[in-house]
Structures are given as structure tokens and as C-alpha cells.
mmCIF file of C-alpha atoms in Angstrom:
data_model
loop_
_atom_site.group_PDB
_atom_site.id
_atom_site.type_symbol
_atom_site.label_atom_id
_atom_site.label_comp_id
_atom_site.label_asym_id
_atom_site.label_seq_id
_atom_site.Cartn_x
_atom_site.Cartn_y
_atom_site.Cartn_z
ATOM 1 C CA MET A 1 194.518 87.287 236.656
ATOM 2 C CA GLN A 2 192.725 90.732 236.857
ATOM 3 C CA GLU A 3 193.784 93.911 238.394
ATOM 4 C CA SER A 4 191.470 95.653 241.142
ATOM 5 C CA GLN A 5 190.079 98.324 240.060
ATOM 6 C CA PRO A 6 189.743 102.199 241.791
ATOM 7 C CA VAL A 7 186.892 104.355 241.517
ATOM 8 C CA TYR A 8 187.389 107.518 241.965
ATOM 9 C CA ARG A 9 185.997 111.005 243.052
ATOM 10 C CA SER A 10 185.470 113.333 239.999
ATOM 11 C CA PHE A 11 187.678 116.360 239.151
ATOM 12 C CA TRP A 12 185.659 118.618 237.580
ATOM 13 C CA ILE A 13 182.397 117.953 240.282
ATOM 14 C CA HIS A 14 184.964 119.013 243.394
ATOM 15 C CA LEU A 15 186.336 121.713 240.369
ATOM 16 C CA ALA A 16 183.203 123.090 239.994
ATOM 17 C CA ALA A 17 182.377 123.453 244.446
ATOM 18 C CA ALA A 18 185.373 125.066 244.392
ATOM 19 C CA ALA A 19 184.760 127.805 241.843
ATOM 20 C CA ILE A 20 181.343 128.639 242.704
ATOM 21 C CA CYS A 21 183.218 129.104 246.564
ATOM 22 C CA VAL A 22 185.977 131.042 244.804
ATOM 23 C CA VAL A 23 183.366 133.705 243.037
ATOM 24 C CA PHE A 24 182.178 134.215 246.884
ATOM 25 C CA ILE A 25 185.541 135.143 247.839
ATOM 26 C CA VAL A 26 186.184 137.358 244.710
ATOM 27 C CA THR A 27 182.705 139.172 245.347
ATOM 28 C CA TYR A 28 183.892 139.512 249.616
ATOM 29 C CA PHE A 29 187.594 140.966 248.827
ATOM 30 C CA ASN A 30 186.087 143.293 245.683
ATOM 31 C CA LEU A 31 183.336 144.888 248.212
ATOM 32 C CA ALA A 32 186.149 144.786 251.126
ATOM 33 C CA LEU A 33 188.472 146.182 249.099
ATOM 34 C CA ARG A 34 186.374 149.123 247.339
ATOM 35 C CA PRO A 35 186.357 152.340 248.678
ATOM 36 C CA GLN A 36 181.915 152.066 248.904
ATOM 37 C CA GLY A 37 181.976 148.382 249.094
ATOM 38 C CA PHE A 38 179.946 147.983 251.982
ATOM 39 C CA GLU A 39 179.167 151.642 252.813
ATOM 40 C CA SER A 40 175.071 150.892 252.176
ATOM 41 C CA TRP A 41 175.347 147.908 254.012
ATOM 42 C CA SER A 42 174.298 147.748 257.730
ATOM 43 C CA LEU A 43 176.826 146.329 260.574
ATOM 44 C CA GLY A 44 174.812 142.952 260.711
ATOM 45 C CA ALA A 45 174.516 142.328 256.820
ATOM 46 C CA ILE A 46 178.837 142.756 257.088
ATOM 47 C CA LEU A 47 179.426 140.632 259.536
ATOM 48 C CA GLY A 48 176.868 137.893 258.827
ATOM 49 C CA PHE A 49 178.414 138.205 255.172
ATOM 50 C CA SER A 50 182.143 137.661 256.714
ATOM 51 C CA SER A 51 181.097 134.887 258.480
ATOM 52 C CA PHE A 52 179.311 133.025 255.776
ATOM 53 C CA VAL A 53 182.170 133.341 253.745
ATOM 54 C CA PHE A 54 185.486 132.844 256.229
ATOM 55 C CA LEU A 55 183.119 129.848 258.560
ATOM 56 C CA PHE A 56 181.280 128.185 256.044
ATOM 57 C CA VAL A 57 182.578 129.368 252.416
ATOM 58 C CA LEU A 58 187.067 128.673 252.447
ATOM 59 C CA PRO A 59 186.387 125.928 254.717
ATOM 60 C CA VAL A 60 183.847 124.021 251.534
ATOM 61 C CA GLY A 61 186.073 125.586 248.630
ATOM 62 C CA THR A 62 189.217 124.650 250.626
ATOM 63 C CA TRP A 63 187.758 120.677 250.588
ATOM 64 C CA ALA A 64 186.747 120.975 247.832
ATOM 65 C CA ILE A 65 190.222 121.490 245.779
ATOM 66 C CA CYS A 66 191.249 118.772 248.235
ATOM 67 C CA LEU A 67 189.349 116.556 246.714
ATOM 68 C CA ALA A 68 189.362 117.306 243.657
ATOM 69 C CA LEU A 69 193.584 116.762 244.085
ATOM 70 C CA SER A 70 193.099 113.761 245.712
ATOM 71 C CA LYS A 71 194.549 110.334 243.685
ATOM 72 C CA GLU A 72 193.264 108.877 246.647
ATOM 73 C CA PRO A 73 190.093 106.171 245.339
ATOM 74 C CA LEU A 74 186.444 105.847 246.586
ATOM 75 C CA LEU A 75 185.728 102.552 245.899
ATOM 76 C CA ILE A 76 188.462 99.548 244.858
ATOM 77 C CA VAL A 77 187.123 96.576 243.359
ATOM 78 C CA GLY A 78 189.052 93.254 243.888
ATOM 79 C CA THR A 79 188.650 90.110 242.060
ATOM 80 C CA ASP A 80 187.588 88.884 245.516
ATOM 81 C CA PHE A 81 186.982 92.339 247.509
ATOM 82 C CA LEU A 82 185.727 95.320 247.672
ATOM 83 C CA ASP A 83 187.456 98.340 249.461
ATOM 84 C CA VAL A 84 185.257 101.686 250.476
ATOM 85 C CA TYR A 85 186.851 104.548 251.466
ATOM 86 C CA SER A 86 185.138 106.959 253.349
ATOM 87 C CA TYR A 87 183.856 110.220 250.715
ATOM 88 C CA PHE A 88 184.880 113.614 253.334
ATOM 89 C CA PHE A 89 188.776 112.221 254.563
ATOM 90 C CA PRO A 90 189.932 109.724 251.539
ATOM 91 C CA LYS A 91 193.032 108.203 252.832
ATOM 92 C CA LYS A 92 190.352 106.415 255.548
ATOM 93 C CA LYS A 93 189.110 102.936 254.240
ATOM 94 C CA LEU A 94 185.706 102.506 256.457
ATOM 95 C CA LEU A 95 185.768 98.355 255.562
ATOM 96 C CA ARG A 96 186.588 94.868 253.029
ATOM 97 C CA ILE A 97 183.354 93.765 251.943
ATOM 98 C CA GLU A 98 184.626 89.488 250.367
ATOM 99 C CA ALA A 99 183.654 88.420 247.123
ATOM 100 C CA ARG A 100 181.222 85.415 249.182
ATOM 101 C CA GLU A 101 179.395 88.183 251.125
ATOM 102 C CA ILE A 102 178.161 89.661 248.032
ATOM 103 C CA GLN A 103 175.345 87.872 246.128
ATOM 104 C CA ASN A 104 174.953 90.526 243.384
ATOM 105 C CA VAL A 105 174.612 94.390 243.478
ATOM 106 C CA ASP A 106 172.144 97.116 241.734
ATOM 107 C CA THR A 107 171.344 100.621 241.410
ATOM 108 C CA ASN A 108 168.388 102.296 241.848
ATOM 109 C CA ALA A 109 169.231 104.786 239.693
ATOM 110 C CA SER A 110 166.760 103.587 237.423
ATOM 111 C CA LYS A 111 164.011 103.079 239.156
ATOM 112 C CA ASN A 112 162.799 106.846 239.668
ATOM 113 C CA SER A 113 164.118 106.906 242.988
ATOM 114 C CA GLU A 114 165.187 110.629 244.761
ATOM 115 C CA ARG A 115 168.549 108.642 245.825
ATOM 116 C CA MET A 116 170.928 107.252 243.620
ATOM 117 C CA ASP A 117 172.629 104.110 245.211
ATOM 118 C CA LEU A 118 174.357 101.060 244.942
ATOM 119 C CA ILE A 119 172.498 97.949 246.783
ATOM 120 C CA PHE A 120 174.546 94.957 247.714
ATOM 121 C CA PHE A 121 172.445 92.317 248.440
ATOM 122 C CA LEU A 122 174.969 89.908 251.457
ATOM 123 C CA THR A 123 174.894 87.162 252.066
ATOM 124 C CA ASP A 124 173.138 86.092 255.608
ATOM 125 C CA GLU A 125 175.908 86.569 258.284
ATOM 126 C CA ALA A 126 177.755 89.869 255.952
ATOM 127 C CA TYR A 127 173.958 91.272 255.984
ATOM 128 C CA GLU A 128 174.795 90.751 259.461
ATOM 129 C CA ARG A 129 177.512 91.830 260.332
ATOM 130 C CA LEU A 130 177.516 94.912 258.501
ATOM 131 C CA SER A 131 174.086 96.401 258.473
ATOM 132 C CA PRO A 132 174.763 98.260 262.176
ATOM 133 C CA LEU A 133 177.562 100.150 260.336
ATOM 134 C CA LYS A 134 176.646 103.512 260.092
ATOM 135 C CA LEU A 135 177.806 104.304 256.197
ATOM 136 C CA TRP A 136 174.783 102.606 254.975
ATOM 137 C CA ARG A 137 172.252 105.009 253.662
ATOM 138 C CA ARG A 138 170.141 102.664 254.108
ATOM 139 C CA ARG A 139 169.518 98.962 254.998
ATOM 140 C CA ASP A 140 166.254 96.199 254.209
ATOM 141 C CA PRO A 141 166.397 93.661 256.108
ATOM 142 C CA LYS A 142 163.880 91.712 253.944
ATOM 143 C CA ILE A 143 166.267 91.483 250.769
ATOM 144 C CA LYS A 144 169.409 91.518 252.762
ATOM 145 C CA ALA A 145 170.477 94.565 251.220
ATOM 146 C CA VAL A 146 172.886 97.779 252.537
ATOM 147 C CA PHE A 147 172.170 100.585 250.331
ATOM 148 C CA TRP A 148 174.694 102.304 249.437
ATOM 149 C CA SER A 149 175.553 106.751 248.378
ATOM 150 C CA LEU A 150 177.632 106.866 245.106
ATOM 151 C CA ALA A 151 178.363 109.942 244.698
ATOM 152 C CA ASN A 152 180.240 112.202 242.523
ATOM 153 C CA THR A 153 182.503 109.514 240.528
ATOM 154 C CA GLN A 154 184.257 109.519 237.530
ATOM 155 C CA LEU A 155 181.359 106.275 236.709
ATOM 156 C CA ASN A 156 178.429 106.793 236.655
ATOM 157 C CA HIS A 157 175.686 104.064 238.314
ATOM 158 C CA ALA A 158 175.441 101.671 235.494
ATOM 159 C CA GLN A 159 179.448 101.111 234.876
ATOM 160 C CA ALA A 160 179.929 100.890 238.670
ATOM 161 C CA VAL A 161 177.050 98.132 239.019
ATOM 162 C CA GLU A 162 178.978 96.715 235.488
ATOM 163 C CA LEU A 163 182.308 97.082 237.071
ATOM 164 C CA ILE A 164 181.394 95.409 239.950
ATOM 165 C CA ARG A 165 179.852 92.597 238.532
ATOM 166 C CA LYS A 166 182.276 91.803 236.321
ATOM 167 C CA GLN A 167 185.410 91.666 238.426
ATOM 168 C CA LEU A 168 183.323 89.844 241.123
ATOM 169 C CA SER A 169 182.532 87.633 238.643
ATOM 170 C CA LEU A 170 178.210 88.171 239.927
ATOM 171 C CA SER A 171 175.015 87.218 238.009
ATOM 172 C CA SER A 172 174.269 90.335 235.282
ATOM 173 C CA GLN A 173 171.261 89.846 236.281
ATOM 174 C CA SER A 174 169.369 91.890 238.719
ATOM 175 C CA PRO A 175 167.706 90.743 241.043
ATOM 176 C CA GLU A 176 163.838 90.438 241.662
ATOM 177 C CA ASP A 177 162.524 93.186 243.175
ATOM 178 C CA PRO A 178 160.372 92.043 245.972
ATOM 179 C CA TYR A 179 158.427 95.652 246.233
ATOM 180 C CA GLU A 180 157.528 95.349 242.918
ATOM 181 C CA PRO A 181 153.332 94.409 242.266
ATOM 182 C CA ALA A 182 153.642 90.872 240.224
#
């Protein structure tokens, strides 16, 4: 029996985001601690930059570090289920999709789409139950599919599709695209 396979967030992407935030914070304090640091700045510019650093950069940097250090998975692929977790709140499990509810899985990463998603092709009952949820980036009732953004993970989209198909014993063939000309 196969073990459940977690898909984790990318440590390096989140660490890079935190590093960019640190650059802004260091720049701010470098200017603030110099004798002529903010001398040529207007009061509005100082207040604007200060607000930006303390109300946006500092919280985003802290959040990025927390995500980089999080040991919580974004997705867990079991042999008969798929657990989806919140991107923003690592410990919050959003839902479980049973293997019997998934007909197939694919990605639009190779179809020159502006967004890269995992596409879950669901049974009719599962589509009716899951499509109203707000976690999907897009829904397609014609093909009974929901689109989920899988971003900033240790696996690329093709690897994630391969893992899900292997773990859930799904067809390795991509489903027919009803929007492609014959």
C-alpha cells in the first residue's frame, strides 16, 4: 500500500519574497538613521514610505517567512483521497475529495494559458457538491471541471498531475478538450 504524498510550498520562493521585504526595511532604517537620510524628503513622502514599510512590507515579509518555514503541506495525495489546504493559512484544511469523485486531473500549463492550474474533472455529483465552493479559480459546467491554482510549490504542474494520477490510479491520458477544434 502506498503512503500519502504531501506537496509542500516552495521554501526558496517564499524566502526570496521575504528577502525583498528585508531590502525595503533595511533601506528604510538606513535612511532613518543617517543624519541627512530623510532631509530632502517632504513630510508626505516620509509618511507614505513609512506607512508602506510598516503596514505592507513588514506584514508581508513576516507572512512570507512563516510560509517558507511552514512544514504544513498545500496538498496531500492519498491512495483514495486528495486533501486541499489553504495557501494563506497552512493549518487550515479546506476540503477532501475522494478518489471516486475524480474522473481525471490535468493542467493547463502547457496550453499557453495565462494562469497555470490543476484541473479536476469530477463526477456529476461531485461537481454539484464542490463547484459552489469559493476556492476554485474557475469552474466549467460543460466538462464538469474545477480549476485550482497550484502556485509556489516544490512540484511543477506536470509533476503534480503525474503524482495525483499515480496515487489515485487515474488514467494517464489527458481528457479530451471540448474547446479544441477537431
